[in-house]
Structure formats: C-alpha cells, structure tokens
XYZ file of C-alpha atoms in Angstrom:
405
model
C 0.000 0.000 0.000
C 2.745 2.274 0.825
C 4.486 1.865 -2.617
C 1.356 2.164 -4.162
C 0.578 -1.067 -5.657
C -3.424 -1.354 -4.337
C -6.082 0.853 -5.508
C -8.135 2.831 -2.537
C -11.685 0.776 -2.728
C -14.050 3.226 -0.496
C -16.270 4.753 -3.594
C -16.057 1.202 -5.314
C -16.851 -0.307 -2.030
C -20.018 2.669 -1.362
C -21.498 1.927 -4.881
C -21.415 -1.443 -4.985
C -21.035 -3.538 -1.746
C -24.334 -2.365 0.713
C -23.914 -6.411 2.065
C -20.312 -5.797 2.848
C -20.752 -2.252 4.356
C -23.026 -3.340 6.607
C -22.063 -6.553 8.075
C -18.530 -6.131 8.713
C -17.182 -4.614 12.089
C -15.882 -1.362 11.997
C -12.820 -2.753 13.517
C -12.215 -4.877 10.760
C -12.532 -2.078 8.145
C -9.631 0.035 10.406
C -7.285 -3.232 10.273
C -8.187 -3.025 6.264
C -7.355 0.853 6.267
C -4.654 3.225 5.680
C -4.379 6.710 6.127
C -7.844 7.173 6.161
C -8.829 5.032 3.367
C -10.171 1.593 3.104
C -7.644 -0.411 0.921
C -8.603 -3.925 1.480
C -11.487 -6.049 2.056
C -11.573 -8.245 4.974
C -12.648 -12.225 6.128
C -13.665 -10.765 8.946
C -14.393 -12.281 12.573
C -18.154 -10.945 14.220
C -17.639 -12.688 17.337
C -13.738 -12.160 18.367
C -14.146 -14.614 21.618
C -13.717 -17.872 19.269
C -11.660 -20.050 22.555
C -13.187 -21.177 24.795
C -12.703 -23.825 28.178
C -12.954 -27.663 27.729
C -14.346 -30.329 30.065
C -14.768 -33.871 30.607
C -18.224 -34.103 31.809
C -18.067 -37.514 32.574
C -15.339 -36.949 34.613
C -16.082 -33.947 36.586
C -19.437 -36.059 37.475
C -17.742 -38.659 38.605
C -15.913 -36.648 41.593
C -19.230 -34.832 42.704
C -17.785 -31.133 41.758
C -19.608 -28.274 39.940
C -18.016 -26.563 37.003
C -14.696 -23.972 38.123
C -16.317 -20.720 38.442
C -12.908 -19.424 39.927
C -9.545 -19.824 39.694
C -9.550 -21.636 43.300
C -12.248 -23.979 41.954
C -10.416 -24.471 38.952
C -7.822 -26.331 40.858
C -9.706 -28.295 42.808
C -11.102 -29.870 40.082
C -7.839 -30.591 38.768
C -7.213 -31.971 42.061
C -10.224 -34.390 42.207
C -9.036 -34.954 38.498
C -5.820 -36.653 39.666
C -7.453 -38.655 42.490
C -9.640 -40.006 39.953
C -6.280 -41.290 37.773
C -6.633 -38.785 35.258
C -3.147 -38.674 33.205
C -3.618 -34.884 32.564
C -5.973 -33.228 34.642
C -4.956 -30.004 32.177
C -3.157 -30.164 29.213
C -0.423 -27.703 28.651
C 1.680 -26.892 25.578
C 4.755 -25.024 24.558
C 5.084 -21.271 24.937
C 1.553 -21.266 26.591
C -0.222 -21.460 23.659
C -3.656 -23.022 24.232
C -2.531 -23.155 27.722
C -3.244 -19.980 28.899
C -6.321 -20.252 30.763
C -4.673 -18.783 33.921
C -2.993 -16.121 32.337
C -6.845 -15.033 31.111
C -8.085 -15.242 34.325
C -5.511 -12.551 35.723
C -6.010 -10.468 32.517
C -2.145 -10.448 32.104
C -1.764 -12.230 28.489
C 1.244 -11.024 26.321
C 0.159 -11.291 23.635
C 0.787 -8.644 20.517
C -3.242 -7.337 20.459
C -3.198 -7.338 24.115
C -1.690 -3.733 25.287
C -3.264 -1.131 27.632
C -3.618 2.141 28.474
C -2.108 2.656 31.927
C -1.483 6.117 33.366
C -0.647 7.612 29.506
C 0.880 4.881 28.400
C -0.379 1.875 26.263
C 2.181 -0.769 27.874
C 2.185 -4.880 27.115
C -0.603 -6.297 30.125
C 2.865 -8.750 31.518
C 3.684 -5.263 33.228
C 0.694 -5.469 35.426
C 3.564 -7.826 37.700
C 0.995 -7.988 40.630
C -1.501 -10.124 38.533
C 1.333 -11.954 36.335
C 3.004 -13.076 40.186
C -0.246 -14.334 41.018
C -1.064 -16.305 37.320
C 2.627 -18.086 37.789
C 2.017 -18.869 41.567
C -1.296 -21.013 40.266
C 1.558 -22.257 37.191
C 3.830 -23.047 39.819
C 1.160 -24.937 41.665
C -0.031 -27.321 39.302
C 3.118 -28.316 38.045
C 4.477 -29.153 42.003
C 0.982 -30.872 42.488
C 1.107 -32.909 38.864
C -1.795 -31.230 37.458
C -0.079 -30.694 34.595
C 2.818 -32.910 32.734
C 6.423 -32.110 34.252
C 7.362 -31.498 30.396
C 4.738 -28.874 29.944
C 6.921 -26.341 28.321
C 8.243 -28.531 25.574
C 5.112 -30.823 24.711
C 4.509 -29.758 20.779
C 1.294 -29.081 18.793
C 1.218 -32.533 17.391
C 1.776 -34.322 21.236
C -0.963 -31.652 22.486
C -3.181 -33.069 19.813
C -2.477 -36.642 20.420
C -3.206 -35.997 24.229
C -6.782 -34.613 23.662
C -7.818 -37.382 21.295
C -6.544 -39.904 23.457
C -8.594 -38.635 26.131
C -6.093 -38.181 28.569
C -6.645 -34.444 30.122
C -9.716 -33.266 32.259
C -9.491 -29.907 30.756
C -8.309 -28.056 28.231
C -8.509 -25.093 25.955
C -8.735 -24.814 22.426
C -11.001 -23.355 19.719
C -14.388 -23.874 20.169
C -15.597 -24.711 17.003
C -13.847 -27.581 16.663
C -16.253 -29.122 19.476
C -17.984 -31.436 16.930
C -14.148 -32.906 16.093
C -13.266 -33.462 19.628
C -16.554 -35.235 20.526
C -15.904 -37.717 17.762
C -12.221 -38.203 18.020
C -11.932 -38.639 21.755
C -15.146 -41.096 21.925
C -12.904 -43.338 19.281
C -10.937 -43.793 22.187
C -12.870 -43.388 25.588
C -16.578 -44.117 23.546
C -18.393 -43.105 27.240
C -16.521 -39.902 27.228
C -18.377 -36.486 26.946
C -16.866 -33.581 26.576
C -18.709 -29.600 26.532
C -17.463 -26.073 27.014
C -17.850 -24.262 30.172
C -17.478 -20.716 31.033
C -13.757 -20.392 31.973
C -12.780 -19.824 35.441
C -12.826 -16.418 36.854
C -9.939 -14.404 38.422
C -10.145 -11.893 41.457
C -11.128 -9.179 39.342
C -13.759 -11.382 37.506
C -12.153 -11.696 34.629
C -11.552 -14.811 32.138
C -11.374 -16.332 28.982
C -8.809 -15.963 26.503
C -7.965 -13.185 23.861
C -10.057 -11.739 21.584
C -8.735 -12.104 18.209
C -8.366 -9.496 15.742
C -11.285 -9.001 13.329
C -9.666 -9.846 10.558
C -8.180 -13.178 8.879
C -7.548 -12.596 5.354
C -7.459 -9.423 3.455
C -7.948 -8.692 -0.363
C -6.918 -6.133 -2.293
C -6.777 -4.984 -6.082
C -4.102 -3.778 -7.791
C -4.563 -0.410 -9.186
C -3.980 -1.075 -12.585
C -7.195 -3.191 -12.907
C -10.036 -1.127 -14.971
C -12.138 0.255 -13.092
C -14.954 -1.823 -14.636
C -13.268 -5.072 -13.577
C -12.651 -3.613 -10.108
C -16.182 -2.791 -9.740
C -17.298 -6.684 -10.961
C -14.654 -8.314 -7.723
C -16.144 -6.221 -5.191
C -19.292 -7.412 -5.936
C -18.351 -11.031 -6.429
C -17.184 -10.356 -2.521
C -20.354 -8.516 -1.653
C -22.279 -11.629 -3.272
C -20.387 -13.848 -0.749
C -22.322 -12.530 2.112
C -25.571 -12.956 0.803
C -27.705 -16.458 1.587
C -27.495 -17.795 -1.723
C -23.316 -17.556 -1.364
C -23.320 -19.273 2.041
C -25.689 -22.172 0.983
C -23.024 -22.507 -1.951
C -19.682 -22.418 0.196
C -21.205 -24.799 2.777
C -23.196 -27.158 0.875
C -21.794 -27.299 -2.579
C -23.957 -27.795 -5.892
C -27.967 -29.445 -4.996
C -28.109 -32.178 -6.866
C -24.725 -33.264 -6.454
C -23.037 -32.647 -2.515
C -26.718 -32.042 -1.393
C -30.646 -32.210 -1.617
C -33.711 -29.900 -0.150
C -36.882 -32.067 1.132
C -40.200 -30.180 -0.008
C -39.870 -27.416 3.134
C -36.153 -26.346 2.074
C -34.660 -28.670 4.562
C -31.197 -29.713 3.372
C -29.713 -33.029 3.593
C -25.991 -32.648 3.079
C -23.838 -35.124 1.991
C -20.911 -35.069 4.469
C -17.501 -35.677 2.956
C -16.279 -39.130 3.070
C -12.711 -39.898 1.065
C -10.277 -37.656 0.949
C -11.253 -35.819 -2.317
C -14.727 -35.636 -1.026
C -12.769 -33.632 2.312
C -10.484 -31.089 0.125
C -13.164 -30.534 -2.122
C -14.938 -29.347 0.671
C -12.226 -28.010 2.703
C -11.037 -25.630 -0.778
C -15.129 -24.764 -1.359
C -15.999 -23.622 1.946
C -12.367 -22.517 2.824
C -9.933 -21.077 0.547
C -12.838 -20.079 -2.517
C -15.015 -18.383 0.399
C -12.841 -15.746 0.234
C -15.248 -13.004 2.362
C -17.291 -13.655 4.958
C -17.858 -14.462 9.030
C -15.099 -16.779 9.387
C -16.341 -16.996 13.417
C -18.215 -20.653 12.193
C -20.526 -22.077 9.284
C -23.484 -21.804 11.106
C -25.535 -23.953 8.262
C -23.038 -26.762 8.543
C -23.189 -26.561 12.477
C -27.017 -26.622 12.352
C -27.194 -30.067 10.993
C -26.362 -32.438 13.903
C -26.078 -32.136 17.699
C -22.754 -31.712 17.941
C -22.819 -28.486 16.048
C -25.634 -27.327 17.643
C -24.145 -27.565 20.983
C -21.304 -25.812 19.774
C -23.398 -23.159 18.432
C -25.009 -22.902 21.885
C -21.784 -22.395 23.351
C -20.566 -19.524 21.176
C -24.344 -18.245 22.032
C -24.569 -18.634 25.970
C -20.461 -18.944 27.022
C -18.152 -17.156 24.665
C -20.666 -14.058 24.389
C -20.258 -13.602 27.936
C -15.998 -14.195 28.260
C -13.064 -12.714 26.499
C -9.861 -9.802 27.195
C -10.244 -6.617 24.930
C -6.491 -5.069 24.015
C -5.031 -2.735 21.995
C -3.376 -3.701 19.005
C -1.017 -2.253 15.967
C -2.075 -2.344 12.554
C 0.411 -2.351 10.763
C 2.154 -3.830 13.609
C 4.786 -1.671 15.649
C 8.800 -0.884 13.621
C 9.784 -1.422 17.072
C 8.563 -5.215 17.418
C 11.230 -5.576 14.220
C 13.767 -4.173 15.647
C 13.213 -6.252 19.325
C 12.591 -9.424 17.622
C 13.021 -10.941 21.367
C 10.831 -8.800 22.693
C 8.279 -8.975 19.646
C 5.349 -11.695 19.812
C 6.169 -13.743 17.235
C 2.526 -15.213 16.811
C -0.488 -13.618 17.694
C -1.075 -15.998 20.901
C 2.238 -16.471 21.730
C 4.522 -14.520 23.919
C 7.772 -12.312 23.505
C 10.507 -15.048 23.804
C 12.133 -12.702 26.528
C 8.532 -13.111 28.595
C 7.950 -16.606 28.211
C 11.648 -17.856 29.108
C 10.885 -15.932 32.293
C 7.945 -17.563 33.160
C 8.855 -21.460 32.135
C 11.969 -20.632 34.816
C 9.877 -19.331 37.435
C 7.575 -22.106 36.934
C 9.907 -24.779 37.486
C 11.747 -22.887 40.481
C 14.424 -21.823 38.887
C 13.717 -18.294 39.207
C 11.467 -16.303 42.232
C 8.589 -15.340 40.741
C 8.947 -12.100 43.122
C 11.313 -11.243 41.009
C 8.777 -10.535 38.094
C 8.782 -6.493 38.079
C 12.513 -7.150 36.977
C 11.621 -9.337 33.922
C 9.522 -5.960 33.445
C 12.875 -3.819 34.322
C 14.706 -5.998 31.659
C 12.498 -5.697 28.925
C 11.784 -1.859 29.471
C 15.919 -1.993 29.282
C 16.392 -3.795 26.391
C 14.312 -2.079 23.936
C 10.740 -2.103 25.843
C 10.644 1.427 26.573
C 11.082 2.228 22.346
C 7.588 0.070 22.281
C 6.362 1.607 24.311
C 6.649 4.808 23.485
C 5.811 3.942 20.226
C 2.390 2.262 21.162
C 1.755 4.805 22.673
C 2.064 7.330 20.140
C 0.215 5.633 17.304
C -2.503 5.104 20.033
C -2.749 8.803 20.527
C -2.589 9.716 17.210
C -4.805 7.007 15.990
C -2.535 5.468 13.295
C -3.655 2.026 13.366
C -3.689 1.047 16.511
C -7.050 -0.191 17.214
C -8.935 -1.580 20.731
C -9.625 -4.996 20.031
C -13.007 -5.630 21.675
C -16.758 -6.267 21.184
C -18.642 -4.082 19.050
C-alpha cells in the first residue's frame, strides 16, 4: 500500500457492496485501512471470543464437583481430576499457547493485540507484575501438584493433539468450534466420554477467557492497474459472498450433487467421506469463500447435535468471556527491531517473557522477582515500544482496541 501497488476501494466499495458495508465490524474495516482510506477487504471475525474452556463431563461427574467458576475452583477440580487417575488433569503446551487459561483469568496475556492504556501509556498487560506473580504462583502450583505434565513447556502441537484425542486431560482449551471434532475423536478412544465447554474460570477481578482475536483473517486487495470496470465486478463477487445464496453454496456445494432440499427447504448434506470428497470441501468452503464471518458455518453446524451444541456455546459462554487489548495495525517498527521482545505469533509470547515464566515455573527463578523481567524488557528495547504504542494510540494510526462491538 505504501508503494502504491493497491487501488483505494471506499467509492467502489459505497457503490457497490451495501452487504459488505453493513455486516462487517468497523474494527475490521480500520485493520483493512490506511491513512484514512479503506484499501482492502476483509474475512472478517463478528464474534472475536472464538476459545473457549474444555471439560470432561463424565469426569467432573464422577468426583461430585460443579463446574470452576474461579480460579480456586479451577484447581480443585484438577485436584479431584488426579485422584480419579486422570493422566492430565490439564493439558499444557509449549510457549503457553492453548494453555493460557490462567494467564486469562488474571487479565495479564502477552500477547501482541493485548496492550493497555495505563497512566498515559499503552504498555504490554505482563507489566501489570501484581496479577502476572499471582497467574505463575497457580503455574507453579499445578506443576508441584502434577496437574499438569512435568514437560509442559516442551510438549509440541502434534503431542498436544495426540493428548486430547486420546482422552487423557480433564481440561483443556482450544477453539471452540472444533467441538464437533473433539466429541468424535476422543469417543474413538474413551466411547463413554463427553466432553462440553464451560465458562472459563474467573480471576479476582472477575475476569476470564482468553484473547479476543483481531477481526480480521484474510485481506484482499486490487491492484490499481485493474479497470475500473473489472474492479467494480470483484467487489461485488465479494459482496455476493455474504448474501444467503453464497453461504448455501460455500457450505453445501452444488444441490443435486453434494446435497438435496426435502419439499420445506430442509437440506440433507452429503458429508464428505474420502479424501477428495474432504479437500473438495475443505477448498469450497475454505480457501474459494474468500469473504465472509469466518467466526463458524453456522448452516453446517445446524445439521447435527454436535454443532448445535457448539453453536449454543458460542451463544450462551463465549458471548459472555473474552480480554479486549489494543493492538497495531500495521504492527509496531519497534517489534522488528526487538525481535526478542516482539510476539512472534499472535497468541504467543515475547521469547524474553515466556523464558521468564517457564523458569519461574519450574523454580528456577522467584517469581517475586517478576517487576525485573519488566525492568529488563523496558531496558532492552521495551521502553522504544512503548513509546511507540503509545504514540500511534494517541494519534490514531492504526492502533485499534480490540473488543466487542
């Protein structure tokens, strides 16, 4: 955009895409925006709370407990977990990620999109180091008691994975729309497991829940040099993608062929089978659905229990649970120039941060001695991101709260 490549789309976007206009956040269009002008067009995200807290119902019943309202409950289930003979009572992985339903609770994830504005500053939520002491203390706790695996801070995405199917942990945290997944992978191997999402455990300021992700997942642009006619045809190919007749396409395919309607428009959908079958559908409803709520495919969900439950929990849980942050858009020069001190996803930590924590988890560092983790990475290049948040958030070049709307 800076060198000029992509055409500015706001009168293209005015004239011809009312759908678009009107059903995607106004978040999203800042992420898509530059100097004042809207230069891309977003897959945007309506609900940004999209993780959410696993359980094993079956096995919470079995040791007489409620759900974890708080962070205190939260443990004791974990405890009555392990006198059960649960392997994993919660399932960690590396860096935190997926495994940072503590760090929720005390509203101190550092995450990229998850800055604040404290006293005039908009500083990285780790610097809050009364809440981050008390997050690692409840770290520290399950890892003496065996609540989670000794290795927790080198157990990969595949391992995590394996765990969860295998129906080893008691709880976990991952994305809820993959409910209908779990349910059927973990029953191959426990079949009288039964798993649901719960609202996650509160800390002492009643917060919880994870990060709200940023509104956007893919963006499209056009290159200038397309005619102006040509332009005006792709933006309402996108603004068609919105519309009912576009998401019975994505999700269902051709009727006739992938699916059939009964005489009252019910739809009987012919789920995919071999693996063509899967990438045909995985490409149609995935990469070829270029714009659109990419929160969940609420027609596919709608079609068995599973996805109905998981519909009711993005309804009646995840409505009700997530952090709000600030975020950069583009992101910060600094974060290049700090690579250590840069998230290097958007749920994982600075590698400065999360070294930290893994050492104070295991006891090889006080965890008292957090505000100087905070000292350090002021020292080592901190205070430039700061200082630079700060000023795009006060001048309002792309930095952009990261909430509900």
């Amino acid at each position: 955009i800076e060198s000029g490549i992509f055409m500015p789309l706001d009168d293209l976007l005015q004239k011809y895409a009312p759908n678009l206009m009107k059903l995607i956040p106004i978040a999203a269009w800042e992420t898509a925006s530059y100097e004042g002008k809207i230069y891309g067009i977003p897959e945007f995200l309506k609900s940004p709370s999209r993780r959410a807290t696993y359980i094993r119902t079956d096995l919470l019943e079995k040791t007489g407990l409620q759900a974890p309202k708080t962070v205190d409950e939260f443990l004791n289930v974990l405890r009555a977990f392990k006198k059960l003979g649960v392997e994993t009572p919660y399932q960690m992985r590396e860096n935190f990620k997926y495994a940072d339903i503590v760090l929720g609770a005390f509203d101190v994830l550092p995450y990229k999109d998850q800055f604040e504005l404290v006293d005039g500053q908009v500083v990285p939520k780790f610097f809050d180091s009364e809440n981050m002491q008390k997050a690692l203390e409840v770290y520290k706790t399950m890892y003496e008691e065996g609540l989670i695996p000794k290795e927790f801070a080198t157990i990969s995405s595949t391992d995590f994975t394996k765990s969860i199917d295998a129906g080893k942990p008691g709880i976990w945290s991952q994305n809820a729309a993959g409910m209908p997944g779990y349910r059927a992978n973990v029953k191959l191997a426990v079949p009288d497991a039964q798993i649901d999402i719960i609202p996650s455990p509160k800390g002492p300021e009643g917060k919880g829940g994870y990060f709200f992700y940023s509104p956007v997942v893919r963006t499209f642009y056009i290159n200038k040099n397309v005619e102006e006619e040509r332009a005006a045809e792709i933006v309402k190919f996108f603004d068609w993608m919105v519309t009912p007749e576009a998401e019975e396409f994505f999700t269902f395919g051709v009727e006739g062929d992938t699916y059939t309607k009964d005489a009252g428009g019910a739809v009987s959908y012919k789920f995919p089978e071999t693996k063509e079958q899967q990438e045909e559908e995985g490409w149609r409803s995935g990469t070829l659905w270029a714009v659109h709520d990419s929160t969940y495919n609420k027609l596919r969900l709608e079609l068995n229990e599973d996805g109905q439950a998981t519909l009711d929990a993005f309804d009646n849980v995840l409505s009700q649970e997530g952090l709000s942050g600030i975020g950069f858009y583009p992101e910060l020069s600094t974060f290049s120039k700090y690579p250590d001190l840069a998230a290097p996803q958007p749920d994982v930590g600075p590698k400065l941060v999360i070294d930290h924590m893994v050492r104070m988890i295991y006891g090889k560092e006080p965890i008292s001695d957090w505000p100087k983790v905070v000292e350090e990475y002021k020292a080592k290049g901190g205070d430039e991101i700061v200082k630079e948040a700060t000023e795009r958030w006060n001048n309002k070049q792309g930095a952009v709260m990261i909430d509900r709307e």
